[in-house]
Short mmCIF file of N, CA, C and O in Angstrom, two decimals:
data_model
loop_
_atom_site.label_atom_id
_atom_site.label_comp_id
_atom_site.label_asym_id
_atom_site.label_seq_id
_atom_site.Cartn_x
_atom_site.Cartn_y
_atom_site.Cartn_z
N MET K 161 155.90 119.48 100.59
CA MET K 161 155.55 119.36 99.30
C MET K 161 155.13 118.32 98.72
O MET K 161 154.55 118.00 98.00
N MET K 162 156.73 117.25 98.37
CA MET K 162 156.19 115.76 97.95
C MET K 162 156.43 115.22 99.25
O MET K 162 157.16 115.10 100.09
N ALA K 163 155.29 114.01 98.75
CA ALA K 163 155.71 112.89 99.59
C ALA K 163 157.01 111.99 99.51
O ALA K 163 157.48 112.63 99.02
N GLY K 164 157.43 111.43 100.57
CA GLY K 164 158.73 110.48 100.30
C GLY K 164 159.21 109.97 99.38
O GLY K 164 160.35 109.31 99.21
N ASN K 165 157.76 109.02 98.21
CA ASN K 165 158.45 108.44 97.64
C ASN K 165 158.26 109.34 96.11
O ASN K 165 158.28 108.83 95.33
N GLY K 166 158.48 110.14 96.19
CA GLY K 166 158.65 110.95 95.03
C GLY K 166 157.43 111.38 94.13
O GLY K 166 157.45 111.98 92.99
N ARG K 167 156.16 111.27 94.68
CA ARG K 167 154.62 111.57 94.04
C ARG K 167 154.44 113.07 95.10
O ARG K 167 154.37 113.10 95.79
N LEU K 168 153.43 113.67 93.48
CA LEU K 168 152.98 115.22 94.46
C LEU K 168 151.63 114.49 95.24
O LEU K 168 151.32 113.54 95.16
N ASP K 169 151.75 115.63 96.33
CA ASP K 169 150.35 115.15 97.38
C ASP K 169 149.06 115.73 96.58
O ASP K 169 149.08 116.52 95.83
N LEU K 170 148.02 115.27 97.30
CA LEU K 170 146.70 116.19 96.61
C LEU K 170 146.94 117.45 96.58
O LEU K 170 145.46 117.91 95.49
N VAL K 171 147.51 118.42 97.81
CA VAL K 171 146.88 119.61 97.51
C VAL K 171 147.66 120.42 96.16
O VAL K 171 147.07 121.23 95.05
N HIS K 172 148.73 119.35 95.88
CA HIS K 172 149.57 119.70 94.42
C HIS K 172 149.07 119.21 93.19
O HIS K 172 148.51 120.16 92.13
N GLN K 173 148.06 118.51 93.32
CA GLN K 173 147.55 117.68 92.06
C GLN K 173 146.45 118.55 92.05
O GLN K 173 146.03 118.55 90.56
N ASP K 174 145.95 118.86 92.82
CA ASP K 174 144.55 119.98 92.67
C ASP K 174 144.96 121.60 92.01
O ASP K 174 144.33 121.41 91.15
N ALA K 175 146.40 121.57 92.00
CA ALA K 175 146.75 122.90 92.14
C ALA K 175 147.08 122.75 90.33
O ALA K 175 146.53 123.72 89.74
N ILE K 176 147.42 121.45 90.00
CA ILE K 176 147.88 121.60 88.59
C ILE K 176 146.66 121.45 88.19
O ILE K 176 146.37 121.94 87.05
N HIS K 177 145.63 120.57 88.49
CA HIS K 177 144.40 120.40 87.91
C HIS K 177 143.57 121.95 87.17
O HIS K 177 142.72 121.89 86.64
N VAL K 178 143.57 122.90 88.47
CA VAL K 178 143.29 124.12 88.34
C VAL K 178 144.00 125.20 87.49
O VAL K 178 143.18 125.95 86.83
N GLU K 179 145.27 124.63 87.55
CA GLU K 179 146.12 125.79 86.49
C GLU K 179 145.71 125.21 84.92
O GLU K 179 145.55 125.85 83.77
N THR K 180 145.54 123.71 84.94
CA THR K 180 145.27 123.44 83.74
C THR K 180 143.70 124.09 82.43
O THR K 180 143.92 124.19 82.25
N ILE K 181 142.79 123.72 83.50
CA ILE K 181 141.37 124.25 83.61
C ILE K 181 141.37 125.71 82.99
O ILE K 181 140.63 125.90 82.17
N SER K 182 142.24 126.81 83.94
CA SER K 182 142.15 127.92 83.72
C SER K 182 143.22 128.13 82.47
O SER K 182 142.41 129.12 81.37
N LYS K 183 143.89 127.61 82.02
CA LYS K 183 144.78 127.90 81.00
C LYS K 183 143.74 127.28 79.17
O LYS K 183 143.78 127.70 78.83
N ALA K 184 143.25 126.41 79.64
CA ALA K 184 142.07 126.04 78.62
C ALA K 184 140.99 126.90 78.38
O ALA K 184 140.89 127.42 77.64
N GLN K 185 140.56 127.07 79.27
CA GLN K 185 139.21 128.24 79.75
C GLN K 185 139.71 129.62 78.98
O GLN K 185 139.16 130.55 78.77
N ARG K 186 141.06 129.74 79.32
CA ARG K 186 141.92 131.04 78.90
C ARG K 186 141.63 131.06 77.12
O ARG K 186 141.36 132.26 76.82
N TYR K 187 142.27 129.77 76.66
CA TYR K 187 142.32 130.08 75.23
C TYR K 187 140.82 128.93 74.49
O TYR K 187 141.00 129.12 73.19
N GLN K 188 140.23 129.23 74.76
CA GLN K 188 138.73 128.57 74.32
C GLN K 188 137.95 129.74 74.06
O GLN K 188 137.58 130.83 74.15
N LYS K 189 137.66 129.28 72.06
CA LYS K 189 136.92 130.31 72.06
C LYS K 189 135.44 129.88 71.61
O LYS K 189 135.29 128.83 70.47
N LEU K 190 134.25 130.52 71.97
CA LEU K 190 132.78 129.68 71.72
C LEU K 190 132.57 130.45 70.48
O LEU K 190 132.62 131.80 70.01
N HIS K 191 132.43 129.60 69.18
CA HIS K 191 131.71 129.75 67.73
C HIS K 191 130.06 129.66 67.82
O HIS K 191 129.66 128.46 68.18
N THR K 192 129.41 130.39 67.76
CA THR K 192 127.98 130.56 67.28
C THR K 192 127.18 130.45 66.29
O THR K 192 126.18 130.56 66.23
N GLU K 193 128.44 130.97 64.88
CA GLU K 193 128.06 130.85 63.74
C GLU K 193 128.16 129.67 62.97
O GLU K 193 129.34 129.47 63.29
N PHE K 194 127.84 129.05 62.15
CA PHE K 194 128.25 127.96 61.69
C PHE K 194 127.50 127.98 60.14
O PHE K 194 126.90 128.45 59.87
N SER K 195 128.45 127.98 59.34
CA SER K 195 128.01 127.58 57.72
C SER K 195 129.01 126.26 57.25
O SER K 195 129.36 125.63 57.60
N ILE K 196 128.31 125.86 55.80
CA ILE K 196 128.97 125.04 55.41
C ILE K 196 130.34 125.13 54.59
O ILE K 196 130.38 126.35 54.32
N ASN K 197 130.99 124.21 54.71
CA ASN K 197 132.39 124.41 53.86
C ASN K 197 131.62 124.16 52.64
O ASN K 197 131.36 123.20 51.75
N PRO K 198 132.12 124.99 51.37
CA PRO K 198 131.45 125.02 50.14
C PRO K 198 132.45 124.13 48.98
O PRO K 198 132.17 123.69 48.11
N ARG K 199 133.65 123.51 49.79
CA ARG K 199 134.50 122.94 49.16
C ARG K 199 134.21 121.86 49.33
O ARG K 199 135.26 120.85 48.78
N ARG K 200 133.70 121.20 50.19
CA ARG K 200 133.38 119.75 50.41
C ARG K 200 132.33 119.08 50.19
O ARG K 200 130.95 120.05 49.96
N LYS K 201 132.19 117.79 49.27
CA LYS K 201 131.12 117.53 49.28
C LYS K 201 129.72 116.89 49.97
O LYS K 201 130.07 116.32 51.08
N LEU K 202 128.63 117.53 49.59
CA LEU K 202 127.68 117.33 50.52
C LEU K 202 126.76 116.30 50.33
O LEU K 202 126.19 116.45 49.03
N HIS K 203 126.65 115.44 51.40
CA HIS K 203 125.89 114.32 51.35
C HIS K 203 124.73 114.55 52.04
O HIS K 203 124.02 115.07 52.91
N ILE K 204 123.74 114.14 50.98
CA ILE K 204 122.00 114.92 51.84
C ILE K 204 121.27 113.50 51.72
O ILE K 204 121.23 112.85 50.99
N LEU K 205 120.90 113.26 52.97
CA LEU K 205 120.29 111.61 53.24
C LEU K 205 118.43 112.42 53.27
O LEU K 205 118.28 113.10 53.77
N PRO K 206 117.67 111.27 52.73
CA PRO K 206 116.42 111.44 52.42
C PRO K 206 115.87 111.41 54.09
O PRO K 206 116.28 110.64 54.80
N ASP K 207 114.76 111.40 54.26
CA ASP K 207 113.84 111.20 55.36
C ASP K 207 113.32 109.67 55.36
O ASP K 207 113.75 109.07 54.18
N LYS K 208 112.67 109.41 56.77
CA LYS K 208 112.19 108.16 56.48
C LYS K 208 111.16 107.61 55.89
O LYS K 208 110.32 108.84 55.30
N PRO K 209 110.95 106.70 55.23
CA PRO K 209 110.02 106.71 53.90
C PRO K 209 108.30 106.95 54.76
O PRO K 209 107.31 107.34 54.19
N MET K 210 108.09 106.43 56.01
CA MET K 210 106.88 106.60 56.46
C MET K 210 106.65 107.95 57.60
O MET K 210 106.22 107.81 58.55
N ALA K 211 107.86 108.55 57.71
CA ALA K 211 107.62 109.78 58.37
C ALA K 211 107.27 110.98 57.91
O ALA K 211 106.38 111.18 56.72
N LYS K 212 105.82 111.78 58.84
CA LYS K 212 105.10 112.42 58.77
C LYS K 212 105.66 113.55 58.96
O LYS K 212 104.53 114.63 58.41
N LYS K 213 106.81 113.80 58.75
CA LYS K 213 107.25 115.32 58.86
C LYS K 213 107.30 115.90 57.28
O LYS K 213 107.72 115.36 56.24
N PRO K 214 106.98 117.29 57.28
CA PRO K 214 107.06 117.91 55.99
C PRO K 214 108.42 118.12 55.58
O PRO K 214 109.19 118.40 56.70
N THR K 215 108.76 118.44 54.25
CA THR K 215 110.46 118.39 53.72
C THR K 215 110.44 119.77 53.72
O THR K 215 109.51 120.75 53.94
N GLU K 216 111.62 119.81 54.04
CA GLU K 216 112.16 121.36 54.20
C GLU K 216 112.28 122.40 52.89
O GLU K 216 112.99 121.56 52.22
N VAL K 217 111.79 123.51 52.48
CA VAL K 217 111.77 124.36 51.34
C VAL K 217 112.68 125.22 51.83
O VAL K 217 112.88 125.68 52.99
N ILE K 218 113.84 125.11 50.83
CA ILE K 218 114.51 126.08 50.85
C ILE K 218 114.34 127.43 49.70
O ILE K 218 114.28 127.15 48.86
N GLU K 219 115.05 127.75 49.92
CA GLU K 219 114.49 129.53 49.38
C GLU K 219 115.48 129.55 48.23
O GLU K 219 116.52 128.84 48.42
N GLU K 220 114.61 130.35 46.77
CA GLU K 220 115.53 130.11 45.55
C GLU K 220 116.67 130.68 45.36
O GLU K 220 117.98 130.51 45.21
N ASN K 221 116.62 132.03 46.25
CA ASN K 221 118.38 132.62 46.31
C ASN K 221 119.13 132.68 47.51
O ASN K 221 119.65 133.34 47.88
N SER K 222 119.10 131.78 48.21
CA SER K 222 119.68 131.69 49.18
C SER K 222 121.33 131.30 49.39
O SER K 222 121.71 130.75 47.95
N ASP K 223 122.04 131.69 49.94
CA ASP K 223 123.66 131.46 49.94
C ASP K 223 123.57 130.25 50.23
O ASP K 223 124.58 129.62 49.28
N PHE K 224 122.65 129.31 50.64
CA PHE K 224 123.58 127.85 50.82
C PHE K 224 123.35 127.43 49.33
O PHE K 224 124.22 126.74 48.96
N ILE K 225 122.37 127.62 48.68
CA ILE K 225 122.21 126.97 47.29
C ILE K 225 123.51 127.53 46.31
O ILE K 225 124.07 127.10 45.60
N LYS K 226 123.68 128.82 46.44
CA LYS K 226 124.92 129.40 45.72
C LYS K 226 125.85 129.17 46.24
O LYS K 226 126.75 128.52 45.49
N ALA K 227 126.41 128.70 47.17
CA ALA K 227 127.93 127.92 47.94
C ALA K 227 127.96 126.45 47.45
O ALA K 227 129.19 126.08 46.91
N PHE K 228 126.52 125.77 47.28
CA PHE K 228 126.38 124.41 46.91
C PHE K 228 126.66 124.73 45.46
O PHE K 228 127.74 123.83 44.87
N HIS K 229 126.44 125.54 44.89
CA HIS K 229 126.19 125.00 43.52
C HIS K 229 127.86 125.64 43.12
O HIS K 229 128.13 125.18 42.04
N LYS K 230 128.68 126.42 43.45
CA LYS K 230 130.27 127.06 43.49
C LYS K 230 131.12 125.95 43.65
O LYS K 230 132.07 125.96 43.19
N ALA K 231 130.45 125.05 45.01
CA ALA K 231 131.38 123.76 45.18
C ALA K 231 130.95 122.80 44.17
O ALA K 231 132.28 121.90 43.92
N ARG K 232 130.35 122.53 43.16
CA ARG K 232 130.03 121.64 42.17
C ARG K 232 130.57 122.02 40.94
O ARG K 232 130.80 121.02 39.79
N GLU K 233 131.07 123.73 40.81
CA GLU K 233 131.69 123.46 39.44
C GLU K 233 133.10 122.88 39.17
O GLU K 233 133.66 122.57 40.37
N GLU K 234 133.14 122.96 37.97
CA GLU K 234 134.55 122.44 37.47
C GLU K 234 135.64 122.96 38.08
O GLU K 234 135.53 124.51 37.95
N PRO K 235 136.58 122.79 38.26
CA PRO K 235 138.05 123.51 38.70
C PRO K 235 138.47 124.71 37.93
O PRO K 235 138.86 125.61 38.00
N THR K 236 138.08 124.37 36.49
CA THR K 236 138.41 125.42 35.13
C THR K 236 137.47 126.79 35.30
O THR K 236 138.04 127.74 35.04
N LYS K 237 135.87 126.47 35.83
CA LYS K 237 135.52 127.28 35.89
C LYS K 237 135.22 128.18 37.60
O LYS K 237 134.97 129.70 37.58
N LYS K 238 136.30 127.49 38.46
CA LYS K 238 136.04 128.68 39.84
C LYS K 238 137.47 128.87 39.59
O LYS K 238 137.93 130.12 40.37
N TYR K 239 138.61 128.57 39.07
CA TYR K 239 140.07 129.12 39.07
C TYR K 239 140.14 129.72 38.00
O TYR K 239 140.04 129.01 36.48
N ALA K 240 141.12 130.91 37.73
CA ALA K 240 141.60 131.25 36.57
C ALA K 240 143.05 130.24 36.18
O ALA K 240 143.06 130.45 35.33
N MET K 241 143.71 130.02 37.32
CA MET K 241 144.91 129.10 37.09
C MET K 241 144.41 127.77 37.81
O MET K 241 144.30 128.03 38.83
N PRO K 242 145.68 126.98 37.54
CA PRO K 242 145.29 125.76 38.50
C PRO K 242 145.93 125.74 39.65
O PRO K 242 147.15 126.43 39.95
N GLN K 243 146.01 125.22 40.19
CA GLN K 243 145.88 125.85 42.03
C GLN K 243 146.61 124.03 41.96
O GLN K 243 147.22 124.64 43.24
N THR K 244 146.83 123.13 41.92
CA THR K 244 147.79 121.82 42.01
C THR K 244 148.62 121.65 40.93
O THR K 244 147.90 122.03 40.00
N GLU K 245 149.44 120.80 40.95
CA GLU K 245 150.18 120.27 39.88
C GLU K 245 149.26 119.10 39.34
O GLU K 245 149.71 119.25 38.32
N SER K 246 148.66 118.57 39.90
CA SER K 246 147.68 117.52 39.29
C SER K 246 147.36 118.10 38.06
O SER K 246 146.74 117.55 37.27
N GLN K 247 146.35 119.47 38.70
CA GLN K 247 145.49 120.22 37.76
C GLN K 247 145.97 120.68 36.54
O GLN K 247 145.40 120.92 35.44
N GLU K 248 147.42 120.98 36.44
CA GLU K 248 148.04 121.34 35.14
C GLU K 248 147.84 120.42 34.31
O GLU K 248 148.11 120.78 33.29
N ILE K 249 148.03 119.05 34.46
CA ILE K 249 147.89 118.15 33.37
C ILE K 249 147.06 118.11 32.42
O ILE K 249 147.08 118.29 31.64
N GLY K 250 145.73 118.45 33.13
CA GLY K 250 144.21 118.40 32.37
C GLY K 250 144.10 119.84 32.11
O GLY K 250 142.43 119.87 31.77
N TRP K 251 144.77 121.00 32.59
CA TRP K 251 143.92 122.09 32.40
C TRP K 251 143.53 122.62 31.30
O TRP K 251 142.26 123.10 31.35
N LEU K 252 144.43 122.50 30.04
CA LEU K 252 143.95 122.72 29.02
C LEU K 252 143.37 121.69 27.96
O LEU K 252 144.07 120.79 27.91
N SER K 253 141.69 121.69 28.19
CA SER K 253 141.41 120.25 27.38
C SER K 253 140.89 120.22 26.32
O SER K 253 140.53 119.49 25.60
N THR K 254 141.16 121.77 25.74
CA THR K 254 140.65 121.70 24.20
C THR K 254 142.49 121.31 23.45
O THR K 254 143.14 121.07 23.92
N ALA K 255 141.67 120.66 22.20
CA ALA K 255 143.10 120.30 21.50
C ALA K 255 143.75 121.43 21.04
O ALA K 255 142.94 122.43 20.60
N MET K 256 145.24 121.32 20.57
CA MET K 256 145.66 122.26 20.44
C MET K 256 146.27 122.58 18.93
O MET K 256 146.40 123.43 18.14
N VAL K 257 145.99 121.25 18.37
CA VAL K 257 145.68 121.10 16.76
C VAL K 257 144.90 120.67 16.20
O VAL K 257 143.94 119.90 16.82
N ALA K 258 144.27 121.24 15.07
CA ALA K 258 142.58 120.77 14.63
C ALA K 258 142.91 119.45 14.35
O ALA K 258 143.78 118.87 13.49
N SER K 259 142.13 118.28 14.27
CA SER K 259 141.65 116.96 14.30
C SER K 259 141.88 116.75 13.33
O SER K 259 140.60 117.09 12.41
N LYS K 260 142.23 116.06 12.01
CA LYS K 260 142.13 115.39 10.73
C LYS K 260 142.17 114.03 10.81
O LYS K 260 143.43 113.59 11.08
N ARG K 261 141.21 113.54 10.26
CA ARG K 261 140.74 111.81 10.31
C ARG K 261 142.03 111.22 9.44
O ARG K 261 142.32 109.87 9.55
N GLY K 262 142.04 112.14 8.37
CA GLY K 262 142.88 111.63 7.32
C GLY K 262 144.51 111.79 7.94
O GLY K 262 145.56 111.04 6.61
N ASP K 263 144.87 112.38 8.39
CA ASP K 263 146.40 112.53 8.49
C ASP K 263 146.86 111.14 9.42
O ASP K 263 146.22 111.12 10.43
N ARG K 264 147.67 110.54 8.61
CA ARG K 264 148.11 109.57 9.41
C ARG K 264 149.21 109.32 10.50
O ARG K 264 149.90 108.36 10.95
N ARG K 265 150.16 110.78 10.68
CA ARG K 265 150.90 111.39 11.66
C ARG K 265 150.25 110.90 12.77
O ARG K 265 150.72 111.31 14.05
N LEU K 266 148.95 111.22 13.12
CA LEU K 266 148.10 111.71 14.53
C LEU K 266 147.17 110.56 14.70
O LEU K 266 146.78 110.43 16.04
N ASN K 267 146.63 109.87 13.93
CA ASN K 267 145.78 109.10 13.69
C ASN K 267 146.06 107.51 13.63
O ASN K 267 146.47 107.19 12.00
N PHE K 268 145.84 106.75 14.25
CA PHE K 268 146.50 105.46 13.85
C PHE K 268 145.46 104.19 14.02
O PHE K 268 144.96 103.77 14.94
N ALA K 269 144.79 103.79 13.04
CA ALA K 269 143.50 103.28 12.39
C ALA K 269 144.22 101.78 12.28
O ALA K 269 145.46 101.47 12.33
N ARG K 270 143.37 101.06 13.38
CA ARG K 270 143.65 99.56 13.42
C ARG K 270 143.48 98.96 11.63
O ARG K 270 142.77 98.99 11.26
N PHE K 271 144.60 98.06 11.58
CA PHE K 271 144.66 97.84 10.03
C PHE K 271 145.18 96.13 10.21
O PHE K 271 146.07 95.84 10.97
N SER K 272 145.00 95.20 9.21
CA SER K 272 145.33 93.93 9.45
C SER K 272 146.96 93.28 8.36
O SER K 272 146.60 94.41 7.19
N SER K 273 147.62 93.16 8.65
CA SER K 273 148.43 92.45 7.96
C SER K 273 148.87 91.25 7.91
O SER K 273 147.96 90.29 8.59
N ASP K 274 149.58 90.52 7.54
CA ASP K 274 149.77 89.09 7.41
C ASP K 274 149.82 88.00 8.16
O ASP K 274 149.28 86.97 8.49
N VAL K 275 150.69 89.05 8.94
CA VAL K 275 150.97 88.45 10.37
C VAL K 275 149.96 88.58 11.35
O VAL K 275 149.21 87.57 11.80
N THR K 276 148.91 89.50 11.18
CA THR K 276 147.97 89.75 12.23
C THR K 276 146.77 88.64 11.77
O THR K 276 146.17 88.23 12.60
N ILE K 277 146.38 88.50 10.50
CA ILE K 277 145.61 87.70 10.08
C ILE K 277 145.58 86.34 10.61
O ILE K 277 144.82 85.09 10.74
N HIS K 278 147.12 85.62 10.34
CA HIS K 278 147.61 84.64 10.13
C HIS K 278 147.29 84.31 12.26
O HIS K 278 147.18 83.18 12.31
N THR K 279 147.40 85.31 13.11
CA THR K 279 147.34 84.93 14.56
C THR K 279 145.83 84.63 14.88
O THR K 279 145.83 83.62 15.59
N GLU K 280 145.10 85.24 14.05
CA GLU K 280 143.66 85.51 14.58
C GLU K 280 143.21 84.32 13.91
O GLU K 280 142.46 83.60 15.01
N LEU K 281 143.54 83.75 12.64
CA LEU K 281 142.88 82.53 12.00
C LEU K 281 143.69 81.31 13.20
O LEU K 281 142.65 80.69 13.65
N GLY K 282 144.41 81.44 13.43
CA GLY K 282 145.44 80.44 14.19
C GLY K 282 144.75 80.63 16.11
O GLY K 282 144.07 79.47 16.65
N LEU K 283 143.93 81.48 16.61
CA LEU K 283 143.39 81.88 17.77
C LEU K 283 141.91 81.36 17.71
O LEU K 283 141.13 80.39 18.33
N ARG K 284 141.43 81.64 16.27
CA ARG K 284 139.77 81.03 15.97
C ARG K 284 140.24 79.64 15.85
O ARG K 284 138.98 78.97 16.49
N SER K 285 140.86 79.28 15.37
CA SER K 285 140.91 77.31 15.19
C SER K 285 141.13 76.84 16.53
O SER K 285 140.76 75.66 16.77
N SER K 286 141.90 77.57 17.37
CA SER K 286 141.90 76.47 18.97
C SER K 286 141.08 76.74 19.47
O SER K 286 140.62 76.33 20.51
N ASN K 287 140.29 77.95 19.18
CA ASN K 287 139.38 77.94 20.59
C ASN K 287 137.63 77.07 19.91
O ASN K 287 136.77 76.98 20.19
N GLY K 288 138.08 76.58 18.96
CA GLY K 288 136.99 75.85 18.15
C GLY K 288 135.82 76.52 17.19
O GLY K 288 134.82 75.73 17.48
N THR K 289 136.06 77.47 17.03
CA THR K 289 135.18 78.19 16.27
C THR K 289 135.30 78.54 14.94
O THR K 289 136.61 78.40 14.34
#
């Protein structure tokens, strides 16, 4: 069975190799139908500029076009509810309260005070303008 130095002889190595291949073939599945993943961004590369091959025409109502447009939709149009915690943050993008520009509680317009005017004049004089 084993040679004197603890290594397998050639017959046993071959038997292990045959067993490994038979296990791999037993669980191997042949896939013959392929399709694109509609949730993955598709990168379309143009042909070479000097190529004389005619461009491929895709029919208008194909499943490929539908899957492509479905993958490019916004998450709010694809799903009824957010799928991840990150999506929960911006899921409701409409304003909860109607915006009023005159309401000083929600609109913080820039205004000048004596401190900001003094600082701005100091910065202008130090720049030489």
